[in-house]
mmCIF file of C-alpha atoms and ligand atoms in Angstrom:
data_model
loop_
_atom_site.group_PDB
_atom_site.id
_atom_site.type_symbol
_atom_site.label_atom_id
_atom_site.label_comp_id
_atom_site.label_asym_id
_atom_site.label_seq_id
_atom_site.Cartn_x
_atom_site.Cartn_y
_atom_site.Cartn_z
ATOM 1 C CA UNK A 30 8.078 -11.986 -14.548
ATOM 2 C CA UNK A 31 5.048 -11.202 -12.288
ATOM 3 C CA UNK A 32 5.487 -10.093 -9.218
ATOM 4 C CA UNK A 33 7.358 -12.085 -6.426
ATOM 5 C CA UNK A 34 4.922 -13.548 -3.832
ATOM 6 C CA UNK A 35 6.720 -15.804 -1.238
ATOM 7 C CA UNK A 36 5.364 -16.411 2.988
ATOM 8 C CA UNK A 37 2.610 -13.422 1.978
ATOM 9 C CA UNK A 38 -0.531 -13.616 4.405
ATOM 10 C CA UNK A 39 -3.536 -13.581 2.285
ATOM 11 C CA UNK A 40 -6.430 -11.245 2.474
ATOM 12 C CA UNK A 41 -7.770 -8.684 1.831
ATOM 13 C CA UNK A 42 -10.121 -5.702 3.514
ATOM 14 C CA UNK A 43 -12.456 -7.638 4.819
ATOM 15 C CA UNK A 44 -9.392 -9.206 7.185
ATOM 16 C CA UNK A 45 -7.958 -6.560 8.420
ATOM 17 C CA UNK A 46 -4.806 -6.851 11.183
ATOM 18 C CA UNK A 47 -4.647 -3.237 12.151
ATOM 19 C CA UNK A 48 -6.826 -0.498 13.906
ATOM 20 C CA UNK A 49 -7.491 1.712 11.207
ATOM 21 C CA UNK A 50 -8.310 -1.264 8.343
ATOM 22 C CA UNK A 51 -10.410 -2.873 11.129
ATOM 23 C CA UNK A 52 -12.184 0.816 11.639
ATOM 24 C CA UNK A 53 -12.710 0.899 7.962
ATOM 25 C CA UNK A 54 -13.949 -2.968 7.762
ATOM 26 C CA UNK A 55 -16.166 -2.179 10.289
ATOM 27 C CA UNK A 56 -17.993 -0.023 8.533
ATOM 28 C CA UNK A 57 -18.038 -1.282 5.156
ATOM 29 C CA UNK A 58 -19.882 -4.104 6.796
ATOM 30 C CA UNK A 59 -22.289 -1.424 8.137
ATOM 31 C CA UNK A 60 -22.839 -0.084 4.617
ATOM 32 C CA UNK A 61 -23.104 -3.375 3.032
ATOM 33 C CA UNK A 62 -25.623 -4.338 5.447
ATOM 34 C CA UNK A 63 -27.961 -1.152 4.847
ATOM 35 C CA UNK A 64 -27.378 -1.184 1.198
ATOM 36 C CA UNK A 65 -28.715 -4.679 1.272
ATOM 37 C CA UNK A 66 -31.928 -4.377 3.059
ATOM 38 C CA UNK A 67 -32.365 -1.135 0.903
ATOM 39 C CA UNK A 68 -31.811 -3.763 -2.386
ATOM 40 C CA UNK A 69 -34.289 -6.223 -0.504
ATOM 41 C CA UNK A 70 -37.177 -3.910 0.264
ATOM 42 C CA UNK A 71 -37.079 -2.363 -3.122
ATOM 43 C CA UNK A 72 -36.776 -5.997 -5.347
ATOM 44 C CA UNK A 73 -39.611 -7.627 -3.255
ATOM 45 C CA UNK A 74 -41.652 -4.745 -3.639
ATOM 46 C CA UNK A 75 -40.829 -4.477 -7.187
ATOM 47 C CA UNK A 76 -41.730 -7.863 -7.451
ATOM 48 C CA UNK A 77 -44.627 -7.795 -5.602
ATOM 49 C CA UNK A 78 -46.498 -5.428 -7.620
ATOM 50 C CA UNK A 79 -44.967 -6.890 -11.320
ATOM 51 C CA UNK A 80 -47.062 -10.074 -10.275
ATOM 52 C CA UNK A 81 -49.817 -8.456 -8.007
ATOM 53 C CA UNK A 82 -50.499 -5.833 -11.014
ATOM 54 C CA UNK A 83 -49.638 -7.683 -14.268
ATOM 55 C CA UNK A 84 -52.131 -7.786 -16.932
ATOM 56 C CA UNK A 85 -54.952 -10.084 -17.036
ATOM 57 C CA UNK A 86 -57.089 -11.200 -19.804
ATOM 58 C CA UNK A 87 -60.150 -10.061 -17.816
ATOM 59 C CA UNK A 88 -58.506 -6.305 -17.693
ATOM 60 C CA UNK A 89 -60.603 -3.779 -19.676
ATOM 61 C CA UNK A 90 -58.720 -2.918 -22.795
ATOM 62 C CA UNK A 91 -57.908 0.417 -21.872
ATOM 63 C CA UNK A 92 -55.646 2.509 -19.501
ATOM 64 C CA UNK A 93 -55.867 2.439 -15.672
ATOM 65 C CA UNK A 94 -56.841 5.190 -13.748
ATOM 66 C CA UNK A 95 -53.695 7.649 -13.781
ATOM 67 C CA UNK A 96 -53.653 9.466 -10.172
ATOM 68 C CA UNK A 97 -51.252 12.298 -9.762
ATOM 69 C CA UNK A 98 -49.759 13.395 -6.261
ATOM 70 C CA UNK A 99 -49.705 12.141 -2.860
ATOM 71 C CA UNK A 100 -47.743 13.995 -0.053
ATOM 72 C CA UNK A 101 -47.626 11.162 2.105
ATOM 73 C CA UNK A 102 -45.652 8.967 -0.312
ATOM 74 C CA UNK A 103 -43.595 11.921 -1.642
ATOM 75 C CA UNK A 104 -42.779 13.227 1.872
ATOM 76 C CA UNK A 105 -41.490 9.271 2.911
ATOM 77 C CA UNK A 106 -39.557 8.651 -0.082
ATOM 78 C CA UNK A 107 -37.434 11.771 0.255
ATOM 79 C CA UNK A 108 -37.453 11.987 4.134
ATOM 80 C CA UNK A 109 -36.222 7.941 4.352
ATOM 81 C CA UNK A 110 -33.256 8.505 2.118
ATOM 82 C CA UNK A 111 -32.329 11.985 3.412
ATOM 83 C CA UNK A 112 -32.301 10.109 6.764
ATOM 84 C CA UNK A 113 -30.295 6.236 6.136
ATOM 85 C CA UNK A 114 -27.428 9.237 4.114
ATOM 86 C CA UNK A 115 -27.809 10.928 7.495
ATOM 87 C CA UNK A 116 -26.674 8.137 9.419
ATOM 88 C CA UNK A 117 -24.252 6.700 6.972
ATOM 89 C CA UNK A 118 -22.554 10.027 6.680
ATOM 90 C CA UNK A 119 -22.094 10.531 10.999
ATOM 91 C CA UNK A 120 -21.146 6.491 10.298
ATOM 92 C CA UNK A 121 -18.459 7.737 8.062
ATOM 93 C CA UNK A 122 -17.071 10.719 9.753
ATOM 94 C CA UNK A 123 -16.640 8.964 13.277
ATOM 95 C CA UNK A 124 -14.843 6.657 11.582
ATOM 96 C CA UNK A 125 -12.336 8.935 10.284
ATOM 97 C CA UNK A 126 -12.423 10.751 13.304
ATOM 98 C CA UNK A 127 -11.285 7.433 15.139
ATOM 99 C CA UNK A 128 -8.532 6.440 12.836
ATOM 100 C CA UNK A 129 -6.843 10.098 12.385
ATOM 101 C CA UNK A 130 -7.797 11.624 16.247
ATOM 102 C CA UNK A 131 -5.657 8.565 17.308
ATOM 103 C CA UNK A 132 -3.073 9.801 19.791
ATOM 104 C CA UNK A 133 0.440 9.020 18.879
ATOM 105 C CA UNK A 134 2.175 7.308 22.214
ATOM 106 C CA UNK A 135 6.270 8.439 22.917
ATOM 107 C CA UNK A 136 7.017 5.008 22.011
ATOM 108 C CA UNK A 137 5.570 4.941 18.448
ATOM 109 C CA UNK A 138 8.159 3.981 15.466
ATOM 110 C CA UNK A 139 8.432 6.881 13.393
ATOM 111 C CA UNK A 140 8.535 6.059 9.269
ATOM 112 C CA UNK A 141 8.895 8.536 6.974
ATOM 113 C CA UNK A 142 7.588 7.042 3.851
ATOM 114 C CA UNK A 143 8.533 8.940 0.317
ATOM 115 C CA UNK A 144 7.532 8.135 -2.778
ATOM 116 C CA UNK A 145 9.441 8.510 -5.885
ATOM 117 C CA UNK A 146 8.727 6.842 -9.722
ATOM 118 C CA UNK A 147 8.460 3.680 -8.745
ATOM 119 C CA UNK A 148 9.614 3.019 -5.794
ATOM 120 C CA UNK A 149 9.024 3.650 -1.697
ATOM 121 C CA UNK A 150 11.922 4.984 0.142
ATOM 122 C CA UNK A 151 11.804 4.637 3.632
ATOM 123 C CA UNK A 152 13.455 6.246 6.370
ATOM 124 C CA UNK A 153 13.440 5.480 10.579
ATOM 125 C CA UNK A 154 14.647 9.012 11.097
ATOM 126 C CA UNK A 155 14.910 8.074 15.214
ATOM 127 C CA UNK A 156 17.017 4.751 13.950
ATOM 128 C CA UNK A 157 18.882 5.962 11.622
ATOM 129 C CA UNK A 158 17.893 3.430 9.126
ATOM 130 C CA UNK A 159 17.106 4.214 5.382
ATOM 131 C CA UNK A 160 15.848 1.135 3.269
ATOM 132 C CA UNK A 161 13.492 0.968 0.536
ATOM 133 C CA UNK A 162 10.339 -1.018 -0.843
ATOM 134 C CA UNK A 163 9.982 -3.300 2.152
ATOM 135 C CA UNK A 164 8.712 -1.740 5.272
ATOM 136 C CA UNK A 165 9.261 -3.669 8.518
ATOM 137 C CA UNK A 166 7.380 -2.706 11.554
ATOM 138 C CA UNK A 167 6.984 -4.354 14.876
ATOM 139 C CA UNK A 168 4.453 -6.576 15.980
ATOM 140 C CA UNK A 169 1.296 -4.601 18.002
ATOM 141 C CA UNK A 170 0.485 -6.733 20.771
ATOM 142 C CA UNK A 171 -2.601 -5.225 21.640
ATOM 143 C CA UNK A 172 -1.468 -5.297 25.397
ATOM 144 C CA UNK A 173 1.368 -3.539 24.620
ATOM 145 C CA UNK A 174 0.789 -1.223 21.709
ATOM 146 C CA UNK A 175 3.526 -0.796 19.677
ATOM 147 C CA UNK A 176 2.205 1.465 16.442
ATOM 148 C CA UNK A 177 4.127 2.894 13.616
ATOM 149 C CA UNK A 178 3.392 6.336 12.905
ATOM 150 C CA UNK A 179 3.835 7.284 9.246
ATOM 151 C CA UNK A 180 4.646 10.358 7.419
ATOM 152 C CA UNK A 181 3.947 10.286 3.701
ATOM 153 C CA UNK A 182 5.958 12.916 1.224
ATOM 154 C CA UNK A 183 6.688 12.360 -2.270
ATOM 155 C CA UNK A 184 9.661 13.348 -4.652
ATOM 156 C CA UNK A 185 8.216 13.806 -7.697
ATOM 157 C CA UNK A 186 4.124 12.877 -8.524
ATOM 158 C CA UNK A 187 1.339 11.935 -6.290
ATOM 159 C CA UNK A 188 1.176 8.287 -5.657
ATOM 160 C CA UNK A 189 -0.963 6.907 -2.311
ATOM 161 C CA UNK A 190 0.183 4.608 0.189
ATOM 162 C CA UNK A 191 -2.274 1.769 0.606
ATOM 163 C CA UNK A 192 -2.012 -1.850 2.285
ATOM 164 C CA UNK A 193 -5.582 -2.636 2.859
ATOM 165 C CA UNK A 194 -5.317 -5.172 5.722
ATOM 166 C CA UNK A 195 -3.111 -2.572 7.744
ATOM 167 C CA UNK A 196 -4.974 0.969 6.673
ATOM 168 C CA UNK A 197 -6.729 2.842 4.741
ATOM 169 C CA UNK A 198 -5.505 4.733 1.972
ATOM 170 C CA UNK A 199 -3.340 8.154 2.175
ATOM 171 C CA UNK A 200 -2.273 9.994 -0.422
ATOM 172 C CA UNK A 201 1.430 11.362 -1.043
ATOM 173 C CA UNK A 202 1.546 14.772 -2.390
ATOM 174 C CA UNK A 203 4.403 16.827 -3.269
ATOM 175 C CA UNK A 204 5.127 19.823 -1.229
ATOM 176 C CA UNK A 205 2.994 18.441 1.731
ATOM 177 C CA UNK A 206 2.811 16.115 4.376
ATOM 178 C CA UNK A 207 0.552 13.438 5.347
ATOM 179 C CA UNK A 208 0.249 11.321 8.370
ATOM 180 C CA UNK A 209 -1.296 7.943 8.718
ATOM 181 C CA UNK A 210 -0.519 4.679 11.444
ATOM 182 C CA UNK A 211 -0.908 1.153 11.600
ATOM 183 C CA UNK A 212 -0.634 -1.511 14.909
ATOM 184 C CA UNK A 213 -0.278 -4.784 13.237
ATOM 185 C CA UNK A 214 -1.373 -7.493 15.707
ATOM 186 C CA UNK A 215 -0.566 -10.377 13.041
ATOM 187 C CA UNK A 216 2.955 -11.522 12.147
ATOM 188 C CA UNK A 217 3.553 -11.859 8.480
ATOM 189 C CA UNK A 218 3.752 -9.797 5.520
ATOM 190 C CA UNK A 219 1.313 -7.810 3.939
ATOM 191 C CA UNK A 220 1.084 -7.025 -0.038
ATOM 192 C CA UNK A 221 0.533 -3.255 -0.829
ATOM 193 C CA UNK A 222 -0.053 -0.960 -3.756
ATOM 194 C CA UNK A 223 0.518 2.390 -5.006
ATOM 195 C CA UNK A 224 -3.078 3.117 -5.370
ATOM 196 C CA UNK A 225 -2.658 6.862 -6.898
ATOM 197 C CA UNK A 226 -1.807 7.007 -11.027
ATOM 198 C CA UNK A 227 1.642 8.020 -10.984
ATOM 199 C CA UNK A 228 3.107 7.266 -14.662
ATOM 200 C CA UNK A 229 4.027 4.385 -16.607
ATOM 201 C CA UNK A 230 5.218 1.751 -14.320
ATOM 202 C CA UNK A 231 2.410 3.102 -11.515
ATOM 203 C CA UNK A 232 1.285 -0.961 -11.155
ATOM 204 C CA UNK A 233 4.663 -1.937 -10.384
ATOM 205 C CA UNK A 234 5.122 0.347 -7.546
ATOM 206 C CA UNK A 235 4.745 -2.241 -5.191
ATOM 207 C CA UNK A 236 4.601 -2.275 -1.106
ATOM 208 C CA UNK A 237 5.760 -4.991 1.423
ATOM 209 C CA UNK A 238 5.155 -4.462 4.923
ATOM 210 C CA UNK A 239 7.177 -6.977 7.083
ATOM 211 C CA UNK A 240 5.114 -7.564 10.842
ATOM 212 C CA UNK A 241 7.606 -9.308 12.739
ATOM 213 C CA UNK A 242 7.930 -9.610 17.126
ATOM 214 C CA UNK A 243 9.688 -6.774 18.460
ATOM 215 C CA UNK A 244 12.859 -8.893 19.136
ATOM 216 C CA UNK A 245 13.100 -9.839 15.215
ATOM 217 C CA UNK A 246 12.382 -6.255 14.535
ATOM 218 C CA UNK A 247 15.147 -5.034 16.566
ATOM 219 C CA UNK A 248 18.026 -7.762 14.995
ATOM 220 C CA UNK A 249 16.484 -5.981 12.180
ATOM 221 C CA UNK A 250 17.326 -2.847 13.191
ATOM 222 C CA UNK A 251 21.012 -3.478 14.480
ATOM 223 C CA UNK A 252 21.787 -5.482 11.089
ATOM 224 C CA UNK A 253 20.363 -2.404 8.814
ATOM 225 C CA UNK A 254 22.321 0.162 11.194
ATOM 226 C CA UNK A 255 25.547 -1.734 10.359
ATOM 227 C CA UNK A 256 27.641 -0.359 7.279
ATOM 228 C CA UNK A 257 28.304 -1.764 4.216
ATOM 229 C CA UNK A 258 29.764 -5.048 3.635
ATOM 230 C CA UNK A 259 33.689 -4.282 2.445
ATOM 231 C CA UNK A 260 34.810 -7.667 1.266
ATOM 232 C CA UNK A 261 37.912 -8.157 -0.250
ATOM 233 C CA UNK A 262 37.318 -10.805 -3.072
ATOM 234 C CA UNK A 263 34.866 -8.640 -4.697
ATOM 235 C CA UNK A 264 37.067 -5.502 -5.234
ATOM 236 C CA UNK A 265 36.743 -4.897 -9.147
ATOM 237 C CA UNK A 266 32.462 -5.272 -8.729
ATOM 238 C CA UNK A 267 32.727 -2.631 -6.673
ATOM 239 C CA UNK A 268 35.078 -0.321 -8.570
ATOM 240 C CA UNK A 269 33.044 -0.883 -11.717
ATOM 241 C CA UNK A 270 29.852 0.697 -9.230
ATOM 242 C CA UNK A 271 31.816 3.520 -7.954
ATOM 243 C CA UNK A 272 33.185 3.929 -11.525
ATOM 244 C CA UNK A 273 29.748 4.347 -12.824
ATOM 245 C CA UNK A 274 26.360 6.472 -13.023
ATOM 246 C CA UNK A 275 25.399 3.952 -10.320
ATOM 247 C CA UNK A 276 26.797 6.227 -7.530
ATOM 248 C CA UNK A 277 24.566 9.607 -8.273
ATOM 249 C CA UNK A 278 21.594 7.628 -7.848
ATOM 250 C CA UNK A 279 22.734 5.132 -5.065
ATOM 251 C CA UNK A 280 23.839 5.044 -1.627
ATOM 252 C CA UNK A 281 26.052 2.669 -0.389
ATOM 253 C CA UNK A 282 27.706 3.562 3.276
ATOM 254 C CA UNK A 283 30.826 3.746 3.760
ATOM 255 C CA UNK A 284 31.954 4.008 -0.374
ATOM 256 C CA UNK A 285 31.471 6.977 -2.510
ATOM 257 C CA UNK A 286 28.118 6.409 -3.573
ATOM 258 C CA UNK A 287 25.533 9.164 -1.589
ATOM 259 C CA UNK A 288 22.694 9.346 -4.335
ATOM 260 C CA UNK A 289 19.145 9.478 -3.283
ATOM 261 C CA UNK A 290 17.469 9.405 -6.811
ATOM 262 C CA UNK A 291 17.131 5.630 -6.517
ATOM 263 C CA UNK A 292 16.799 3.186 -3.390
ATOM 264 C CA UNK A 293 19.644 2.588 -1.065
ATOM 265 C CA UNK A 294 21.648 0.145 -1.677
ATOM 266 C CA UNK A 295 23.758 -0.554 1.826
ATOM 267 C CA UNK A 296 22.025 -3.646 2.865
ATOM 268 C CA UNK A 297 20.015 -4.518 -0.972
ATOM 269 C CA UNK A 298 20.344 -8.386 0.052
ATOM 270 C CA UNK A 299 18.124 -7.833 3.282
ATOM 271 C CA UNK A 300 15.139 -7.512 0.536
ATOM 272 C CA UNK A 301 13.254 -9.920 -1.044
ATOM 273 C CA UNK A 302 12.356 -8.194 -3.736
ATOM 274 C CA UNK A 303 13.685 -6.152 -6.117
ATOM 275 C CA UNK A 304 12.374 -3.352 -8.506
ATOM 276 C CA UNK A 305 9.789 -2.365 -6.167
ATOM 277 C CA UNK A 306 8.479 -6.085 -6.058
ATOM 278 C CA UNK A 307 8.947 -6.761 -9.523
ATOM 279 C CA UNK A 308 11.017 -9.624 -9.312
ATOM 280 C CA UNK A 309 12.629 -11.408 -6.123
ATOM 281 C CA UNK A 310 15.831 -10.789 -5.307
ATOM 282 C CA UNK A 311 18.268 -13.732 -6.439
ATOM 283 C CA UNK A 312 21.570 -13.214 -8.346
ATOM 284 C CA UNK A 313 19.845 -14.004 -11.454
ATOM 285 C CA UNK A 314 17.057 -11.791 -11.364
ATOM 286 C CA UNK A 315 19.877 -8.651 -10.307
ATOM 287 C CA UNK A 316 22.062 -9.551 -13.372
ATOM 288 C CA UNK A 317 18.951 -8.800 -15.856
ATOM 289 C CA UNK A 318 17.982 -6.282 -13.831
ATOM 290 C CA UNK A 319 21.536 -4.274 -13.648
ATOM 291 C CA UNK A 320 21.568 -5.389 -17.451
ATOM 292 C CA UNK A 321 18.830 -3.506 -18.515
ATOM 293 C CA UNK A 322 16.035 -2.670 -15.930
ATOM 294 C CA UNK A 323 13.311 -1.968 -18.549
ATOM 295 C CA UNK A 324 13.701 -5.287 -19.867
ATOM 296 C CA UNK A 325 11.583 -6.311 -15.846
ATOM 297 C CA UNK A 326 10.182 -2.753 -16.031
ATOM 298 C CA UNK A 327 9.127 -1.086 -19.167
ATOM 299 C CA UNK A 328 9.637 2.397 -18.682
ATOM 300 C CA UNK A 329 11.452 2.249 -15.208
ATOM 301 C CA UNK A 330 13.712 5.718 -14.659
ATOM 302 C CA UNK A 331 16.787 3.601 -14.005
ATOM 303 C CA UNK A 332 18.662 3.304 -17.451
ATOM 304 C CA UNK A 333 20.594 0.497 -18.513
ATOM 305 C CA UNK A 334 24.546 1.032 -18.019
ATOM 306 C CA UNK A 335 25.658 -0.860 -21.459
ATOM 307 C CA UNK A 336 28.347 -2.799 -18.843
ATOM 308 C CA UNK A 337 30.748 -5.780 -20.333
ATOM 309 C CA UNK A 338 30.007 -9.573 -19.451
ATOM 310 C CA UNK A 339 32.644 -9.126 -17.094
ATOM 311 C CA UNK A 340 31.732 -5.896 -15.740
ATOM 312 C CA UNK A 341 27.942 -7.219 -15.252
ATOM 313 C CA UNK A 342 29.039 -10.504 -13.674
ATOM 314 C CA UNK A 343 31.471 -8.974 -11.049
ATOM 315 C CA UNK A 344 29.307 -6.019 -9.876
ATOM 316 C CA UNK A 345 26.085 -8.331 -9.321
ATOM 317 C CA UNK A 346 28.819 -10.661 -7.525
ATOM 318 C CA UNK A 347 29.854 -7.653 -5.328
ATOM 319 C CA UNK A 348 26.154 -6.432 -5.082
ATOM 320 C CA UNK A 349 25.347 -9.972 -3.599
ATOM 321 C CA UNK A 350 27.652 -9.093 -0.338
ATOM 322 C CA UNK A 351 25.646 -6.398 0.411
ATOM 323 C CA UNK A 352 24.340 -8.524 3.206
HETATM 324 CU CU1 LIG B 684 3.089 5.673 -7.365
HETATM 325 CU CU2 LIG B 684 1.120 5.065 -8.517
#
């Protein structure tokens, strides 16, 4: 089941969307370009003297002339490269000084982004929102800037935050905290990675980032804000939830599940995807999931609960309300 790709905007770091991958574009182009004239003047001159100083049937069987020595040539070929480095290292560093001096305005929607094996748990700690997997941020008009400041922990390993049309890579490190941003100025959504080794099912740690207009953003909001859904037809799903090990790992508001070990589960149909974009998120896809998870994702933490038919049927068909 490879990974679920639907309405993704293509691209990679050469497109960027955001201030810091457009920073980072930037200069790539800057070192791609000086790299290239570097590979140009050495192959033409390499070429140049293969055919200007081949051998010739009129050469005197014997070895040229060997000379040994000559400042001038040693002094340029060390004081050339010790210069382009030079310039390609104050390159570098005002990049980084652009993208992390950035000032954050009052305004800015706070994230904090922590990742756990293998999955991204994020919280709007001024919204009182806590989702996971599928980050959505508002659109960054660039007339009205509109950036989303986030603050990378982890629970467990290093892993490293990275959605290359939006930013640059940041690692998350346990016991510290890292800060990175992005302004999105194109709607869509944009494919990310865990780009840090962090165990078995590291390539399956997967990051959406939803860029919606500010209006969309905010129904967002309101709907994630909301509690759970408590219908009434689906009563014995959710017993047989509360009733298991699902509720020291889950959260559900409003019912007796408050784990944080695994991804929240209050509004699990707002996502497309589940299993940290393993699979997308349809009835059938939960039911094999909730079955046995390492049947999607070899080696995935959450174990399978050994649940009846029955059981399985009715808690995916209570799951499913979780609008
Ligand atoms: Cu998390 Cu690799």
């Amino acid at each position: 089941m490879g990974p679920a790709n639907r309405q993704i905007a293509r691209g990679a770091v050469f497109s960027p969307v955001s201030t810091p991958a457009s920073s980072i574009a930037t200069l790539a182009w800057f070192i791609l370009a000086v790299s290239a004239a570097i590979f140009l003047v050495v192959f033409v001159l390499l070429i140049y003297s293969v055919v200007r100083f081949r051998a010739r049937d009129t050469d005197e069987p014997r070895e040229p002339a060997q000379l040994y020595g000559s400042n001038q040539i040693e002094f340029a070929w060390t004081a050339i490269p010790v210069l382009i480095v030079f310039v390609l290292v104050l390159t570098t560093i005002r990049t980084i000084y652009d993208v992390q001096a950035a000032r954050e305005p009052p305004d800015a929607i706070h994230v904090r982004v922590i990742g756990h094996q293998w999955w991204w748990e994020f919280r709007y700690p001024d919204l009182g929102i806590v989702t996971a997997n599928e980050l959505h941020v508002p659109l960054s008009d660039p007339a009205h800037p509109m950036p989303t400041w986030l603050q990378l922990e982890s629970a467990d390993v290093a892993h490293s935050f990275w959605v290359p049309r939006l930013a640059g890579k940041t690692d998350l490190i346990p016991n510290r905290i890292n800060t990175m941003w992005i302004d999105p100025h194109q709607i869509g959504i944009y494919l990310g990675q865990c780009a840090e080794f962090c165990g078995t099912e590291h390539a399956m740690m997967l990051i959406r980032v939803v860029v919606e207009p500010r209006p969309v953003f905010n129904q967002w909001v309101a709907a994630q804000r909301l509690p759970a859904a408590t219908p009434s037809t689906q009563a014995h799903g959710r017993q047989v939830f509360e009733s298991n090990a699902c509720v020291s790992c889950h959260s559900v508001s409003g019912n007796r599940a408050h784990g944080t070990y695994g991804p929240d589960l209050t509004h699990l149909m707002s996502r497309q995807t589940i299993g940290s974009g393993v699979a997308l998120n349809t009835r059938e896809h939960l039911k094999i999931w909730v079955g046995d998870p390492g049947r999607m994702k070899p080696g995935v933490l959450m174990p399978a609960m050994n649940l009846s038919e029955n059981d399985l049927d009715d808690l995916v068909a209570w799951m499913v309300t979780l609008k």
